[in-house]
Amino acid sequence: MVMIMENEMRKHVEGVQAGAAGRGKTYDMAYCAIFAVLIAICSWISIPMAVPFTLQTFAVFLAVVVLGGRRGTMAVVVYVLLGAIGAPVFAGFTGGIGIIMNNTGGYIIGFIFSALCMWMMERMLGRSTWVQAVSMVVGLIVCYAIGTVWFMAVYMRTTGEVGLVTVLGWCVFPFIIPDVVKIVLALSLGKALRKPLAGILGENR
């Protein structure tokens, strides 16, 4: 009798755990989708420049701060994949692999590596405010680096020679101060949003 009760109790616990895992996956997909849409909306708020000035960077950082490294990176990947298959989620309501292969596409790919950098630092150093702030700065630098190299490679292949300082003047220098502001906003707003979601998202992110 005792063994039967133990077996039934174990089955019940396993059923509860399986249900919780299923709900966890549902929450994962839902929040990743929500933040992928948020990144798209922020990309539509655009000022035309050599590299369009948008709020994408802010949304990418916010996704990782709120959802954590794994889910935040998933949201960014979903956003990029949506754009790659043609959904108009990039700046100017554009989409398609051609946008990514264009000279500014490296900055879009760079968003994924920004999120990965934040995830890596989160796993190594935790999720304190200073770690997240530093990880955003590192992620931003990585995005700048990937995007600038990509821009130069495509530009020189399709248009002609261009110097590094010139490209930095087009694609990086005008964005530094606005991107620092985005980091501050993403950090402060992300902390406020994460508190009410902590019970749903859990600590293992």
XYZ file of N, CA and C in Angstrom:
615
model
N 0.829 -1.202 0.000
C 0.000 0.000 0.000
C 0.871 1.264 0.000
N 1.902 1.233 0.831
C 2.795 2.382 0.913
C 3.487 2.622 -0.428
N 3.931 1.514 -1.050
C 4.593 1.635 -2.342
C 3.649 2.202 -3.395
N 2.383 1.769 -3.358
C 1.399 2.284 -4.320
C 1.219 3.789 -4.128
N 1.100 4.200 -2.854
C 0.931 5.622 -2.564
C 2.147 6.423 -3.024
N 3.346 5.857 -2.808
C 4.566 6.548 -3.235
C 4.599 6.694 -4.755
N 4.193 5.615 -5.459
C 4.171 5.671 -6.926
C 3.183 6.714 -7.423
N 2.000 6.744 -6.789
C 0.989 7.723 -7.195
C 1.469 9.137 -6.924
N 2.111 9.319 -5.764
C 2.641 10.652 -5.428
C 3.714 11.074 -6.408
N 4.590 10.125 -6.785
C 5.653 10.443 -7.740
C 5.072 10.818 -9.098
N 4.032 10.074 -9.527
C 3.385 10.384 -10.796
C 2.745 11.771 -10.763
N 2.155 12.089 -9.612
C 1.518 13.400 -9.472
C 2.564 14.516 -9.575
N 3.672 14.334 -8.868
C 4.742 15.340 -8.897
C 5.306 15.498 -10.306
N 5.508 14.344 -10.972
C 6.023 14.391 -12.339
C 5.043 15.090 -13.268
N 3.748 14.857 -13.050
C 2.737 15.518 -13.871
C 2.742 17.014 -13.650
N 2.873 17.429 -12.384
C 2.937 18.864 -12.079
C 4.167 19.494 -12.713
N 5.301 18.811 -12.609
C 6.537 19.333 -13.193
C 6.424 19.436 -14.711
N 5.826 18.430 -15.341
C 5.652 18.463 -16.793
C 4.743 19.618 -17.205
N 3.671 19.818 -16.403
C 2.775 20.938 -16.707
C 3.470 22.262 -16.557
N 4.287 22.399 -15.512
C 5.030 23.642 -15.302
C 6.023 23.879 -16.430
N 6.684 22.794 -16.880
C 7.635 22.935 -17.982
C 6.923 23.368 -19.255
N 5.717 22.788 -19.489
C 4.947 23.178 -20.672
C 4.542 24.635 -20.628
N 4.078 25.073 -19.446
C 3.715 26.482 -19.303
C 4.928 27.376 -19.483
N 6.088 26.904 -18.968
C 7.311 27.688 -19.115
C 7.676 27.906 -20.572
N 7.546 26.840 -21.378
C 7.851 26.964 -22.804
C 6.866 27.896 -23.499
N 5.601 27.829 -23.074
C 4.595 28.724 -23.655
C 4.929 30.175 -23.338
N 5.302 30.434 -22.077
C 5.695 31.787 -21.695
C 6.929 32.230 -22.478
N 7.879 31.331 -22.638
C 9.082 31.655 -23.406
C 8.712 32.145 -24.801
N 7.894 31.354 -25.497
C 7.521 31.699 -26.871
C 6.732 33.000 -26.925
N 5.832 33.168 -25.953
C 4.992 34.370 -25.950
C 5.823 35.624 -25.734
N 6.704 35.603 -24.738
C 7.490 36.793 -24.450
C 8.535 37.064 -25.528
N 9.100 36.020 -26.108
C 10.040 36.222 -27.219
C 9.324 36.864 -28.406
N 8.103 36.409 -28.676
C 7.331 36.990 -29.771
C 6.988 38.446 -29.492
N 6.578 38.739 -28.253
C 6.228 40.115 -27.887
C 7.416 41.043 -28.079
N 8.590 40.616 -27.631
C 9.754 41.493 -27.738
C 10.298 41.556 -29.157
N 10.105 40.507 -29.941
C 10.469 40.589 -31.358
C 9.616 41.649 -32.060
N 8.325 41.680 -31.716
C 7.431 42.704 -32.270
C 7.840 44.087 -31.774
N 8.223 44.184 -30.503
C 8.661 45.470 -29.954
C 9.893 45.990 -30.693
N 10.851 45.102 -30.979
C 12.040 45.522 -31.733
C 11.634 46.022 -33.114
N 10.672 45.337 -33.740
C 10.191 45.769 -35.054
C 9.559 47.150 -34.978
N 8.722 47.365 -33.975
C 8.068 48.669 -33.821
C 9.110 49.765 -33.618
N 10.112 49.476 -32.807
C 11.165 50.461 -32.564
C 11.995 50.724 -33.817
N 12.093 49.736 -34.708
C 12.840 49.936 -35.957
C 12.080 50.839 -36.909
N 10.759 50.882 -36.786
C 9.948 51.724 -37.680
C 10.036 53.194 -37.303
N 10.424 53.484 -36.053
C 10.645 54.870 -35.630
C 12.039 55.248 -36.112
N 12.110 55.827 -37.303
C 13.392 55.910 -38.012
C 13.644 57.309 -38.559
N 14.903 57.750 -38.447
C 15.376 58.983 -39.081
C 16.366 58.565 -40.158
N 16.098 58.849 -41.446
C 16.996 58.396 -42.521
C 18.393 59.002 -42.405
N 19.402 58.141 -42.409
C 20.804 58.540 -42.427
C 21.549 57.447 -43.193
N 22.896 57.536 -43.259
C 23.673 56.462 -43.902
C 23.316 55.128 -43.271
N 23.252 55.110 -41.946
C 22.631 54.019 -41.189
C 21.427 54.633 -40.493
N 20.195 54.178 -40.771
C 19.003 54.820 -40.206
C 19.068 54.888 -38.684
N 18.677 56.034 -38.136
C 18.629 56.202 -36.686
C 17.293 55.664 -36.196
N 17.331 54.611 -35.415
C 16.116 53.972 -34.918
C 16.252 53.695 -33.428
N 15.201 53.083 -32.871
C 15.230 52.653 -31.475
C 15.470 51.154 -31.345
N 15.973 50.520 -32.401
C 16.229 49.082 -32.366
C 17.174 48.707 -31.233
N 18.259 49.464 -31.106
C 19.253 49.134 -30.083
C 18.623 49.159 -28.698
N 17.801 50.164 -28.447
C 17.096 50.258 -27.166
C 16.246 49.008 -26.929
N 15.497 48.582 -27.953
C 14.617 47.424 -27.800
C 15.396 46.135 -27.601
N 16.531 46.002 -28.290
C 17.378 44.816 -28.114
C 17.886 44.740 -26.679
N 18.407 45.845 -26.167
C 18.902 45.863 -24.795
C 17.772 45.606 -23.801
N 16.611 46.211 -24.049
C 15.481 46.036 -23.148
C 15.045 44.571 -23.103
N 15.045 43.907 -24.259
C 14.653 42.499 -24.312
C 15.545 41.643 -23.426
N 16.856 41.877 -23.476
C 17.781 41.053 -22.694
C 17.673 41.383 -21.210
N 17.498 42.658 -20.881
C 17.374 43.035 -19.472
C 16.119 42.424 -18.858
N 14.997 42.497 -19.568
C 13.731 42.014 -19.025
C 13.640 40.488 -19.065
N 13.978 39.901 -20.202
C 13.786 38.458 -20.381
C 14.974 37.625 -19.926
N 16.117 38.245 -19.742
C 17.329 37.495 -19.464
C 18.059 37.140 -20.743
N 19.282 36.655 -20.606
C 20.137 36.435 -21.767
C 19.581 35.452 -22.781
N 19.116 34.297 -22.317
C 18.653 33.263 -23.257
C 17.418 33.714 -24.010
N 16.387 34.120 -23.264
C 15.144 34.520 -23.920
C 15.316 35.798 -24.719
N 16.103 36.734 -24.182
C 16.330 37.978 -24.909
C 17.025 37.740 -26.238
N 18.022 36.860 -26.237
C 18.712 36.528 -27.480
C 17.773 35.837 -28.452
N 16.915 34.958 -27.935
C 15.926 34.304 -28.787
C 15.011 35.323 -29.457
N 14.589 36.344 -28.706
C 13.714 37.374 -29.263
C 14.415 38.124 -30.401
N 15.701 38.436 -30.213
C 16.455 39.145 -31.253
C 16.610 38.267 -32.498
N 16.913 36.988 -32.282
C 17.054 36.063 -33.417
C 15.742 35.951 -34.179
N 14.624 35.861 -33.455
C 13.308 35.783 -34.106
C 13.074 37.028 -34.951
N 13.413 38.183 -34.396
C 13.249 39.438 -35.137
C 14.060 39.432 -36.434
N 15.319 39.054 -36.358
C 16.180 39.042 -37.548
C 15.677 38.024 -38.569
N 15.259 36.854 -38.100
C 14.737 35.831 -39.020
C 13.463 36.295 -39.710
N 12.593 36.983 -38.967
C 11.380 37.524 -39.576
C 11.734 38.485 -40.710
N 12.704 39.350 -40.444
C 13.131 40.277 -41.484
C 13.771 39.573 -42.663
N 14.557 38.531 -42.380
C 15.259 37.818 -43.447
C 14.295 37.127 -44.399
N 13.150 36.659 -43.883
C 12.201 35.959 -44.753
C 11.234 36.918 -45.438
N 11.396 38.213 -45.181
C 10.610 39.192 -45.927
C 9.606 39.995 -45.149
N 9.404 39.707 -43.869
C 8.479 40.512 -43.067
C 9.039 41.928 -42.943
N 8.208 42.962 -43.071
C 8.701 44.346 -43.082
C 9.011 44.871 -41.682
N 9.984 44.262 -41.030
C 10.286 44.603 -39.636
C 11.521 45.486 -39.493
N 12.241 45.718 -40.581
C 13.433 46.553 -40.508
C 13.054 48.023 -40.684
N 14.051 48.902 -40.553
C 13.815 50.341 -40.687
C 13.163 50.653 -42.024
N 12.211 51.592 -42.003
C 11.526 51.956 -43.227
C 10.529 50.929 -43.699
N 10.054 50.073 -42.798
C 9.098 49.015 -43.136
C 9.638 48.110 -44.254
N 10.922 47.805 -44.186
C 11.550 46.949 -45.192
C 11.802 45.563 -44.607
N 12.097 44.620 -45.477
C 12.414 43.266 -45.069
C 13.025 42.515 -46.227
N 13.501 41.301 -45.962
C 14.102 40.487 -46.998
C 15.593 40.337 -46.805
N 16.121 39.254 -47.353
C 17.544 38.965 -47.199
C 18.399 40.032 -47.863
N 17.831 40.725 -48.870
C 18.579 41.772 -49.544
C 18.942 42.918 -48.623
N 18.084 43.215 -47.661
C 18.383 44.273 -46.694
C 19.575 43.874 -45.835
N 19.599 42.610 -45.422
C 20.718 42.143 -44.601
C 22.013 42.132 -45.407
N 21.932 41.770 -46.680
C 23.129 41.709 -47.507
C 23.586 43.085 -47.967
N 22.783 44.118 -47.721
C 23.156 45.477 -48.072
C 24.249 45.980 -47.124
N 24.754 47.193 -47.394
C 25.891 47.657 -46.596
C 25.549 47.907 -45.120
N 24.288 48.141 -44.781
C 23.932 48.346 -43.376
C 23.496 47.057 -42.675
N 23.468 45.938 -43.403
C 22.985 44.692 -42.819
C 23.827 44.167 -41.677
N 25.092 44.540 -41.637
C 25.958 44.073 -40.564
C 25.515 44.559 -39.199
N 24.890 45.732 -39.164
C 24.405 46.236 -37.884
C 23.202 45.432 -37.400
N 22.395 44.925 -38.329
C 21.281 44.055 -37.945
C 21.811 42.738 -37.383
N 22.780 42.140 -38.085
C 23.412 40.920 -37.573
C 24.098 41.205 -36.242
N 24.652 42.393 -36.119
C 25.335 42.775 -34.888
C 24.439 42.756 -33.667
N 23.122 42.978 -33.868
C 22.206 42.925 -32.728
C 22.230 41.554 -32.060
N 22.327 40.508 -32.868
C 22.375 39.152 -32.304
C 23.616 38.988 -31.437
N 24.750 39.482 -31.924
C 25.992 39.339 -31.162
C 25.997 40.243 -29.931
N 25.304 41.375 -30.001
C 25.148 42.206 -28.805
C 24.415 41.425 -27.718
N 23.305 40.786 -28.112
C 22.534 39.999 -27.153
C 23.350 38.826 -26.620
N 24.122 38.179 -27.493
C 24.962 37.062 -27.054
C 26.012 37.515 -26.054
N 26.599 38.685 -26.283
C 27.585 39.217 -25.332
C 26.949 39.452 -23.972
N 25.743 40.023 -23.974
C 25.051 40.261 -22.714
C 24.715 38.946 -22.012
N 24.301 37.953 -22.790
C 23.989 36.633 -22.226
C 25.236 36.003 -21.623
N 26.354 36.075 -22.333
C 27.590 35.483 -21.848
C 28.034 36.141 -20.542
N 27.974 37.476 -20.483
C 28.389 38.167 -19.264
C 27.420 37.877 -18.119
N 26.143 37.705 -18.452
C 25.162 37.347 -17.428
C 25.491 35.994 -16.802
N 25.845 35.032 -17.638
C 26.167 33.696 -17.141
C 27.444 33.704 -16.305
N 28.402 34.541 -16.674
C 29.675 34.561 -15.963
C 29.630 35.398 -14.692
N 28.901 36.537 -14.755
C 29.002 37.524 -13.673
C 27.687 37.836 -12.981
N 26.598 37.240 -13.454
C 25.314 37.505 -12.816
C 24.545 38.620 -13.505
N 23.489 39.097 -12.819
C 22.579 40.053 -13.439
C 22.498 41.348 -12.648
N 23.557 41.718 -11.961
C 23.553 42.979 -11.226
C 23.492 44.147 -12.205
N 23.151 45.308 -11.684
C 22.987 46.491 -12.535
C 24.277 46.844 -13.252
N 25.390 46.781 -12.539
C 26.648 47.185 -13.180
C 27.061 46.186 -14.256
N 26.793 44.899 -14.050
C 27.115 43.892 -15.063
C 26.289 44.142 -16.316
N 25.014 44.404 -16.140
C 24.166 44.661 -17.296
C 24.583 45.932 -18.036
N 24.957 46.964 -17.291
C 25.401 48.208 -17.927
C 26.666 47.968 -18.748
N 27.628 47.276 -18.144
C 28.874 46.988 -18.864
C 28.611 46.081 -20.059
N 27.732 45.090 -19.885
C 27.450 44.163 -20.986
C 26.792 44.883 -22.160
N 25.977 45.887 -21.881
C 25.378 46.677 -22.958
C 26.438 47.455 -23.728
N 27.375 48.051 -22.992
C 28.446 48.802 -23.648
C 29.284 47.869 -24.514
N 29.637 46.701 -23.967
C 30.414 45.729 -24.738
C 29.615 45.267 -25.956
N 28.339 44.964 -25.756
C 27.495 44.539 -26.864
C 27.383 45.606 -27.938
N 27.280 46.857 -27.515
C 27.203 47.960 -28.483
C 28.478 48.067 -29.298
N 29.627 47.937 -28.635
C 30.912 48.001 -29.339
C 31.020 46.859 -30.346
N 30.588 45.671 -29.945
C 30.615 44.518 -30.860
C 29.723 44.780 -32.069
N 28.532 45.330 -31.825
C 27.622 45.645 -32.922
C 28.243 46.676 -33.862
N 28.854 47.707 -33.290
C 29.545 48.712 -34.112
C 30.625 48.058 -34.969
N 31.417 47.190 -34.345
C 32.543 46.572 -35.053
C 32.061 45.708 -36.214
N 31.092 44.836 -35.947
C 30.570 43.953 -37.000
C 29.932 44.778 -38.107
N 29.121 45.747 -37.721
C 28.436 46.565 -38.711
C 29.378 47.385 -39.566
N 30.426 47.927 -38.952
C 31.367 48.768 -39.693
C 32.185 47.945 -40.679
N 32.674 46.793 -40.243
C 33.428 45.915 -41.150
C 32.541 45.485 -42.317
N 31.311 45.101 -42.009
C 30.354 44.695 -43.039
C 30.106 45.836 -44.022
N 29.866 47.039 -43.491
C 29.593 48.211 -44.330
C 30.749 48.470 -45.292
N 31.957 48.437 -44.753
C 33.132 48.707 -45.590
C 33.286 47.656 -46.676
N 33.075 46.392 -46.307
C 33.243 45.307 -47.286
C 32.240 45.441 -48.428
N 30.984 45.683 -48.105
C 29.952 45.805 -49.142
C 30.149 47.074 -49.953
N 30.466 48.159 -49.275
C 30.640 49.449 -49.954
C 31.791 49.381 -50.948
N 32.899 48.802 -50.535
C 34.059 48.742 -51.430
C 33.836 47.778 -52.584
N 33.006 46.756 -52.358
C 32.708 45.829 -53.439
C 31.758 46.431 -54.464
N 30.841 47.271 -54.015
C 29.800 47.778 -54.909
C 30.015 49.215 -55.369
N 30.762 49.994 -54.589
C 30.875 51.428 -54.893
C 32.306 51.868 -55.133
N 33.196 51.558 -54.224
C 34.590 51.980 -54.379
C 35.268 52.056 -53.033
N 36.498 52.531 -53.037
C 37.289 52.611 -51.815
C 36.671 53.600 -50.833
N 36.793 53.270 -49.568
C 36.321 54.163 -48.522
C 37.178 53.914 -47.286
N 37.487 54.984 -46.569
C 38.345 54.872 -45.393
C 37.567 54.534 -44.133
N 38.281 53.959 -43.172
C 37.652 53.574 -41.907
C 37.081 54.791 -41.184
N 37.851 55.877 -41.131
C 37.383 57.074 -40.424
C 36.122 57.620 -41.079
N 36.080 57.566 -42.404
C 34.883 58.033 -43.122
C 33.665 57.209 -42.741
N 33.821 55.889 -42.719
C 32.703 55.016 -42.378
C 32.281 55.220 -40.924
N 33.256 55.374 -40.047
C 32.924 55.641 -38.648
C 32.149 56.954 -38.528
N 32.518 57.933 -39.343
C 31.809 59.206 -39.337
C 30.377 59.075 -39.826
N 30.154 58.149 -40.739
C 28.795 57.905 -41.233
C 27.968 57.059 -40.276
N 28.592 56.017 -39.737
C 27.842 54.916 -39.120
C 27.981 54.775 -37.613
N 28.973 55.403 -37.013
C 29.216 55.180 -35.588
C 29.187 56.477 -34.783
N 30.044 57.437 -35.139
C 30.183 58.641 -34.322
C 28.858 59.352 -34.052
N 27.970 59.512 -35.063
C 26.705 60.218 -34.780
C 25.778 59.471 -33.824
N 26.048 58.176 -33.615
C 25.125 57.344 -32.840
C 25.590 57.112 -31.409
N 26.813 57.495 -31.078
C 27.363 57.136 -29.771
C 26.541 57.728 -28.637
N 26.323 59.029 -28.650
C 25.579 59.663 -27.556
C 24.130 59.152 -27.498
N 23.398 59.112 -28.632
C 22.043 58.544 -28.564
C 22.016 57.107 -28.053
N 23.012 56.303 -28.425
C 23.025 54.910 -27.972
C 23.325 54.803 -26.479
N 24.133 55.716 -25.958
C 24.364 55.736 -24.511
C 23.069 56.071 -23.781
N 22.319 57.016 -24.331
C 21.014 57.350 -23.751
C 20.090 56.133 -23.782
N 20.112 55.382 -24.898
C 19.289 54.175 -25.008
C 19.681 53.151 -23.948
N 20.976 53.026 -23.679
C 21.438 52.091 -22.650
C 20.865 52.466 -21.292
N 20.936 53.751 -20.960
C 20.413 54.211 -19.665
C 18.921 53.958 -19.562
N 18.189 54.262 -20.629
C 16.742 54.049 -20.632
C 16.394 52.565 -20.543
N 17.100 51.730 -21.303
C 16.828 50.293 -21.290
C 17.125 49.701 -19.917
N 18.173 50.174 -19.279
C 18.546 49.653 -17.965
C 17.498 50.029 -16.921
N 17.089 51.297 -16.901
C 16.129 51.747 -15.895
C 14.738 51.176 -16.150
N 14.276 51.227 -17.394
C 12.947 50.697 -17.710
C 12.923 49.179 -17.581
N 14.017 48.528 -17.978
C 14.082 47.072 -17.894
C 13.970 46.575 -16.466
N 14.625 47.251 -15.541
C 14.553 46.844 -14.135
C 13.133 46.991 -13.606
N 12.447 48.072 -14.026
C 11.079 48.292 -13.565
C 10.126 47.236 -14.127
N 10.331 46.844 -15.390
C 9.451 45.852 -16.021
C 9.730 44.443 -15.528
N 10.968 44.180 -15.143
C 11.347 42.818 -14.763
C 10.715 42.397 -13.442
N 10.502 43.351 -12.545
C 9.973 43.006 -11.221
C 8.601 42.341 -11.287
N 7.614 42.939 -11.987
C 6.301 42.267 -12.021
C 6.279 40.967 -12.817
N 7.302 40.750 -13.667
C 7.353 39.537 -14.478
C 8.222 38.453 -13.855
N 8.872 38.768 -12.742
C 9.852 37.829 -12.189
C 9.220 36.495 -11.829
N 8.018 36.502 -11.282
C 7.377 35.251 -10.907
C 7.053 34.363 -12.095
N 6.703 34.981 -13.226
C 6.373 34.222 -14.415
C 7.629 33.724 -15.121
N 8.605 34.634 -15.242
C 9.806 34.277 -15.990
C 10.728 33.380 -15.193
N 10.713 33.519 -13.881
C 11.601 32.707 -13.064
C 13.015 33.248 -13.081
N 13.875 32.641 -12.288
C 15.258 33.095 -12.176
C 16.144 32.511 -13.247
N 15.796 31.297 -13.731
C 16.640 30.632 -14.724
C 16.267 31.112 -16.109
N 16.922 32.140 -16.576
C 16.567 32.763 -17.839
C 17.626 32.547 -18.895
